[in-house]
PDB file of C-alpha atoms in Angstrom:
ATOM      1  CA  MET A  17     124.318 239.360 134.677  1.00 74.00           C
ATOM      2  CA  TYR A  18     125.239 243.040 134.889  1.00 80.00           C
ATOM      3  CA  LYS A  19     122.458 243.768 137.392  1.00 83.00           C
ATOM      4  CA  ILE A  20     123.454 240.825 139.566  1.00 84.00           C
ATOM      5  CA  ASN A  21     127.124 241.801 139.438  1.00 86.00           C
ATOM      6  CA  ARG A  22     126.246 245.398 140.350  1.00 90.00           C
ATOM      7  CA  GLN A  23     124.219 244.218 143.351  1.00 92.00           C
ATOM      8  CA  LEU A  24     127.040 241.913 144.470  1.00 91.00           C
ATOM      9  CA  ALA A  25     129.557 244.760 144.174  1.00 93.00           C
ATOM     10  CA  LEU A  26     127.284 246.976 146.266  1.00 96.00           C
ATOM     11  CA  ILE A  27     126.928 244.315 148.967  1.00 96.00           C
ATOM     12  CA  VAL A  28     130.686 243.703 149.042  1.00 96.00           C
ATOM     13  CA  ALA A  29     131.284 247.484 149.217  1.00 97.00           C
ATOM     14  CA  VAL A  30     128.967 247.754 152.236  1.00 97.00           C
ATOM     15  CA  ILE A  31     130.880 244.920 153.912  1.00 97.00           C
ATOM     16  CA  GLY A  32     134.081 246.838 153.143  1.00 96.00           C
ATOM     17  CA  CYS A  33     132.660 249.956 154.815  1.00 97.00           C
ATOM     18  CA  VAL A  34     131.891 247.916 157.926  1.00 96.00           C
ATOM     19  CA  LEU A  35     135.427 246.494 157.898  1.00 96.00           C
ATOM     20  CA  PHE A  36     136.863 249.990 157.445  1.00 95.00           C
ATOM     21  CA  LEU A  37     134.841 251.287 160.404  1.00 95.00           C
ATOM     22  CA  LEU A  38     136.073 248.372 162.491  1.00 94.00           C
ATOM     23  CA  CYS A  39     139.659 249.337 161.564  1.00 92.00           C
ATOM     24  CA  ILE A  40     139.096 252.892 162.742  1.00 92.00           C
ATOM     25  CA  PHE A  41     137.204 252.301 165.969  1.00 93.00           C
ATOM     26  CA  THR A  42     138.710 249.027 167.225  1.00 92.00           C
ATOM     27  CA  PRO A  43     142.225 247.611 167.551  1.00 93.00           C
ATOM     28  CA  LEU A  44     141.356 244.702 165.218  1.00 92.00           C
ATOM     29  CA  LEU A  45     143.922 245.800 162.628  1.00 91.00           C
ATOM     30  CA  ALA A  46     146.622 244.387 164.906  1.00 91.00           C
ATOM     31  CA  GLN A  47     145.108 240.905 164.617  1.00 93.00           C
ATOM     32  CA  PRO A  48     146.532 238.706 161.822  1.00 95.00           C
ATOM     33  CA  TRP A  49     143.154 237.080 161.093  1.00 96.00           C
ATOM     34  CA  PHE A  50     141.597 240.505 160.532  1.00 95.00           C
ATOM     35  CA  VAL A  51     144.358 241.497 158.105  1.00 95.00           C
ATOM     36  CA  LEU A  52     143.689 238.264 156.188  1.00 97.00           C
ATOM     37  CA  LEU A  53     139.985 239.108 156.185  1.00 96.00           C
ATOM     38  CA  LEU A  54     140.786 242.528 154.714  1.00 96.00           C
ATOM     39  CA  ALA A  55     142.984 240.919 152.041  1.00 96.00           C
ATOM     40  CA  LEU A  56     140.155 238.527 151.164  1.00 96.00           C
ATOM     41  CA  TRP A  57     137.752 241.459 150.946  1.00 96.00           C
ATOM     42  CA  VAL A  58     140.108 243.300 148.551  1.00 96.00           C
ATOM     43  CA  PHE A  59     140.288 240.212 146.319  1.00 94.00           C
ATOM     44  CA  VAL A  60     136.505 239.717 146.250  1.00 93.00           C
ATOM     45  CA  PHE A  61     135.816 243.431 145.723  1.00 95.00           C
ATOM     46  CA  SER A  62     138.297 243.656 142.853  1.00 93.00           C
ATOM     47  CA  SER A  63     136.586 240.670 141.195  1.00 90.00           C
ATOM     48  CA  CYS A  64     133.177 242.319 141.600  1.00 90.00           C
ATOM     49  CA  CYS A  65     134.426 245.601 140.147  1.00 92.00           C
ATOM     50  CA  TYR A  66     136.133 243.841 137.225  1.00 91.00           C
ATOM     51  CA  ARG A  67     132.876 242.121 136.268  1.00 88.00           C
ATOM     52  CA  LEU A  68     131.292 245.574 135.864  1.00 90.00           C
ATOM     53  CA  THR A  69     133.857 246.816 133.327  1.00 90.00           C
ATOM     54  CA  SER A  70     133.656 246.694 129.559  1.00 88.00           C
ATOM     55  CA  LEU A  71     136.915 244.710 129.569  1.00 90.00           C
ATOM     56  CA  PHE A  72     135.015 241.823 131.175  1.00 88.00           C
ATOM     57  CA  ARG A  73     132.415 241.873 128.364  1.00 85.00           C
ATOM     58  CA  GLU A  74     135.123 242.089 125.689  1.00 87.00           C
ATOM     59  CA  ARG A  75     137.169 239.203 127.098  1.00 88.00           C
ATOM     60  CA  ASN A  76     134.097 237.001 127.477  1.00 87.00           C
ATOM     61  CA  GLY A  77     132.448 237.359 124.097  1.00 88.00           C
ATOM     62  CA  LEU A  78     129.676 235.090 122.937  1.00 90.00           C
ATOM     63  CA  ASP A  79     132.015 233.338 120.508  1.00 89.00           C
ATOM     64  CA  LYS A  80     134.042 232.050 123.468  1.00 90.00           C
ATOM     65  CA  LEU A  81     131.034 230.974 125.535  1.00 90.00           C
ATOM     66  CA  ILE A  82     128.756 229.531 122.827  1.00 91.00           C
ATOM     67  CA  GLN A  83     130.300 227.470 120.042  1.00 91.00           C
ATOM     68  CA  ARG A  84     129.138 224.755 117.723  1.00 90.00           C
ATOM     69  CA  ASN A  85     130.514 221.753 115.957  1.00 89.00           C
ATOM     70  CA  GLN A  86     128.695 219.893 113.226  1.00 86.00           C
ATOM     71  CA  HIS A  87     125.711 218.643 115.266  1.00 89.00           C
ATOM     72  CA  GLN A  88     126.103 220.112 118.765  1.00 91.00           C
ATOM     73  CA  LEU A  89     126.171 223.380 120.647  1.00 90.00           C
ATOM     74  CA  ILE A  90     129.077 223.690 123.049  1.00 91.00           C
ATOM     75  CA  LEU A  91     128.236 225.982 125.965  1.00 90.00           C
ATOM     76  CA  PHE A  92     130.502 227.360 128.673  1.00 89.00           C
ATOM     77  CA  THR A  93     129.443 229.192 131.817  1.00 87.00           C
ATOM     78  CA  LEU A  94     131.288 231.854 133.757  1.00 83.00           C
ATOM     79  CA  THR A  95     132.061 230.842 137.323  1.00 79.00           C
ATOM     80  CA  GLY A  96     134.259 231.914 140.158  1.00 72.00           C
ATOM     81  CA  PHE A  97     136.449 234.968 140.168  1.00 70.00           C
ATOM     82  CA  PHE A  98     137.540 236.929 137.105  1.00 71.00           C
ATOM     83  CA  ASP A  99     137.338 234.933 133.813  1.00 75.00           C
ATOM     84  CA  ARG A 100     137.078 231.349 134.985  1.00 79.00           C
ATOM     85  CA  THR A 101     134.739 229.178 132.928  1.00 82.00           C
ATOM     86  CA  ALA A 102     133.028 225.855 133.572  1.00 81.00           C
ATOM     87  CA  GLY A 103     131.975 223.366 130.981  1.00 79.00           C
ATOM     88  CA  PRO A 104     131.698 222.494 128.246  1.00 88.00           C
ATOM     89  CA  HIS A 105     128.056 221.489 128.159  1.00 89.00           C
ATOM     90  CA  TRP A 106     127.134 219.645 124.978  1.00 91.00           C
ATOM     91  CA  LEU A 107     123.630 219.919 123.533  1.00 90.00           C
ATOM     92  CA  ALA A 108     122.489 218.188 120.348  1.00 90.00           C
ATOM     93  CA  ILE A 109     121.131 220.856 118.007  1.00 90.00           C
ATOM     94  CA  ASP A 110     118.418 218.525 116.676  1.00 88.00           C
ATOM     95  CA  SER A 111     116.983 218.102 120.180  1.00 90.00           C
ATOM     96  CA  ILE A 112     116.593 221.854 120.834  1.00 91.00           C
ATOM     97  CA  ASP A 113     113.100 223.205 120.256  1.00 90.00           C
ATOM     98  CA  HIS A 114     113.296 226.653 121.886  1.00 93.00           C
ATOM     99  CA  ILE A 115     116.061 229.129 122.729  1.00 93.00           C
ATOM    100  CA  LYS A 116     114.824 231.881 125.030  1.00 94.00           C
ATOM    101  CA  CYS A 117     117.122 234.906 125.253  1.00 93.00           C
ATOM    102  CA  TYR A 118     116.857 237.392 128.095  1.00 91.00           C
ATOM    103  CA  GLU A 119     118.881 240.433 128.997  1.00 88.00           C
ATOM    104  CA  ASP A 120     122.197 238.894 130.173  1.00 86.00           C
ATOM    105  CA  SER A 121     121.014 235.270 130.132  1.00 89.00           C
ATOM    106  CA  VAL A 122     119.801 232.431 127.939  1.00 92.00           C
ATOM    107  CA  SER A 123     117.677 229.318 128.489  1.00 93.00           C
ATOM    108  CA  ILE A 124     117.655 226.399 126.079  1.00 93.00           C
ATOM    109  CA  PHE A 125     114.701 224.015 125.967  1.00 93.00           C
ATOM    110  CA  ALA A 126     114.437 220.486 124.616  1.00 90.00           C
ATOM    111  CA  ASN A 127     111.110 218.638 124.722  1.00 86.00           C
ATOM    112  CA  ARG A 128     109.587 221.688 126.441  1.00 85.00           C
ATOM    113  CA  GLU A 129     111.937 221.340 129.405  1.00 91.00           C
ATOM    114  CA  CYS A 130     114.800 223.665 130.239  1.00 90.00           C
ATOM    115  CA  VAL A 131     117.997 221.681 129.712  1.00 90.00           C
ATOM    116  CA  PHE A 132     120.466 224.562 130.060  1.00 89.00           C
ATOM    117  CA  SER A 133     120.308 228.042 131.516  1.00 90.00           C
ATOM    118  CA  THR A 134     123.119 230.476 132.201  1.00 88.00           C
ATOM    119  CA  SER A 135     123.968 234.135 132.636  1.00 86.00           C
ATOM    120  CA  LEU A 136     126.038 235.715 129.890  1.00 87.00           C
ATOM    121  CA  PRO A 137     127.620 239.162 129.594  1.00 87.00           C
ATOM    122  CA  SER A 138     125.526 240.172 126.582  1.00 87.00           C
ATOM    123  CA  SER A 139     122.264 241.869 125.707  1.00 88.00           C
ATOM    124  CA  LYS A 140     119.148 240.086 124.471  1.00 92.00           C
ATOM    125  CA  ALA A 141     119.519 241.516 120.961  1.00 93.00           C
ATOM    126  CA  ASP A 142     123.138 240.347 120.746  1.00 92.00           C
ATOM    127  CA  LEU A 143     122.153 236.855 121.891  1.00 93.00           C
ATOM    128  CA  VAL A 144     119.346 236.536 119.327  1.00 93.00           C
ATOM    129  CA  THR A 145     121.625 237.805 116.548  1.00 93.00           C
ATOM    130  CA  TYR A 146     124.400 235.438 117.566  1.00 93.00           C
ATOM    131  CA  PHE A 147     122.137 232.376 117.649  1.00 92.00           C
ATOM    132  CA  ASN A 148     120.652 233.332 114.269  1.00 91.00           C
ATOM    133  CA  SER A 149     124.142 233.523 112.769  1.00 92.00           C
ATOM    134  CA  LEU A 150     125.268 230.309 114.457  1.00 90.00           C
ATOM    135  CA  LEU A 151     122.448 228.069 113.231  1.00 90.00           C
ATOM    136  CA  THR A 152     121.526 227.098 109.693  1.00 89.00           C
ATOM    137  CA  ASP A 153     118.179 228.005 108.107  1.00 89.00           C
ATOM    138  CA  ARG A 154     116.977 224.393 108.383  1.00 90.00           C
ATOM    139  CA  GLU A 155     117.859 224.276 112.081  1.00 88.00           C
ATOM    140  CA  LYS A 156     116.157 227.633 112.740  1.00 86.00           C
ATOM    141  CA  GLN A 157     112.945 226.323 111.137  1.00 87.00           C
ATOM    142  CA  SER A 158     112.712 223.516 113.699  1.00 87.00           C
ATOM    143  CA  MET A 159     113.135 225.781 116.752  1.00 89.00           C
ATOM    144  CA  ILE A 160     112.033 229.104 118.153  1.00 89.00           C
ATOM    145  CA  ILE A 161     114.653 231.739 118.940  1.00 89.00           C
ATOM    146  CA  ASP A 162     113.392 234.714 120.909  1.00 88.00           C
TER     147      ASP A 162
END
């Protein structure tokens, strides 16, 4: 997620440079639609920069995005600007046979098919540790967490 957010911030910054050059070398700044375009760029760029900060990781901890009740995992995904989440997605723990953790993302498999995949602001080691603490020993015996 961090790599993707960094690339998005770089792309949005390049677009901002183009807009800035247009402000300098053309009279577009006098046009109301161009001012609105600049305001939109500021909003999008601030969102991209916020997603690169440690505050973003702290506010969106794994305990807020992955929860469990007695027999189900409750998963939320980050969408849109700033800290907006989508979900919840409910997965029966007994149906899960493999949880594959990557750097900044996780995929959950049931019956050898991916049933849920999302990007998360966390490292692979943190994800594996969190899933190991979230599940019971009996549940961990029936699935692979890596």
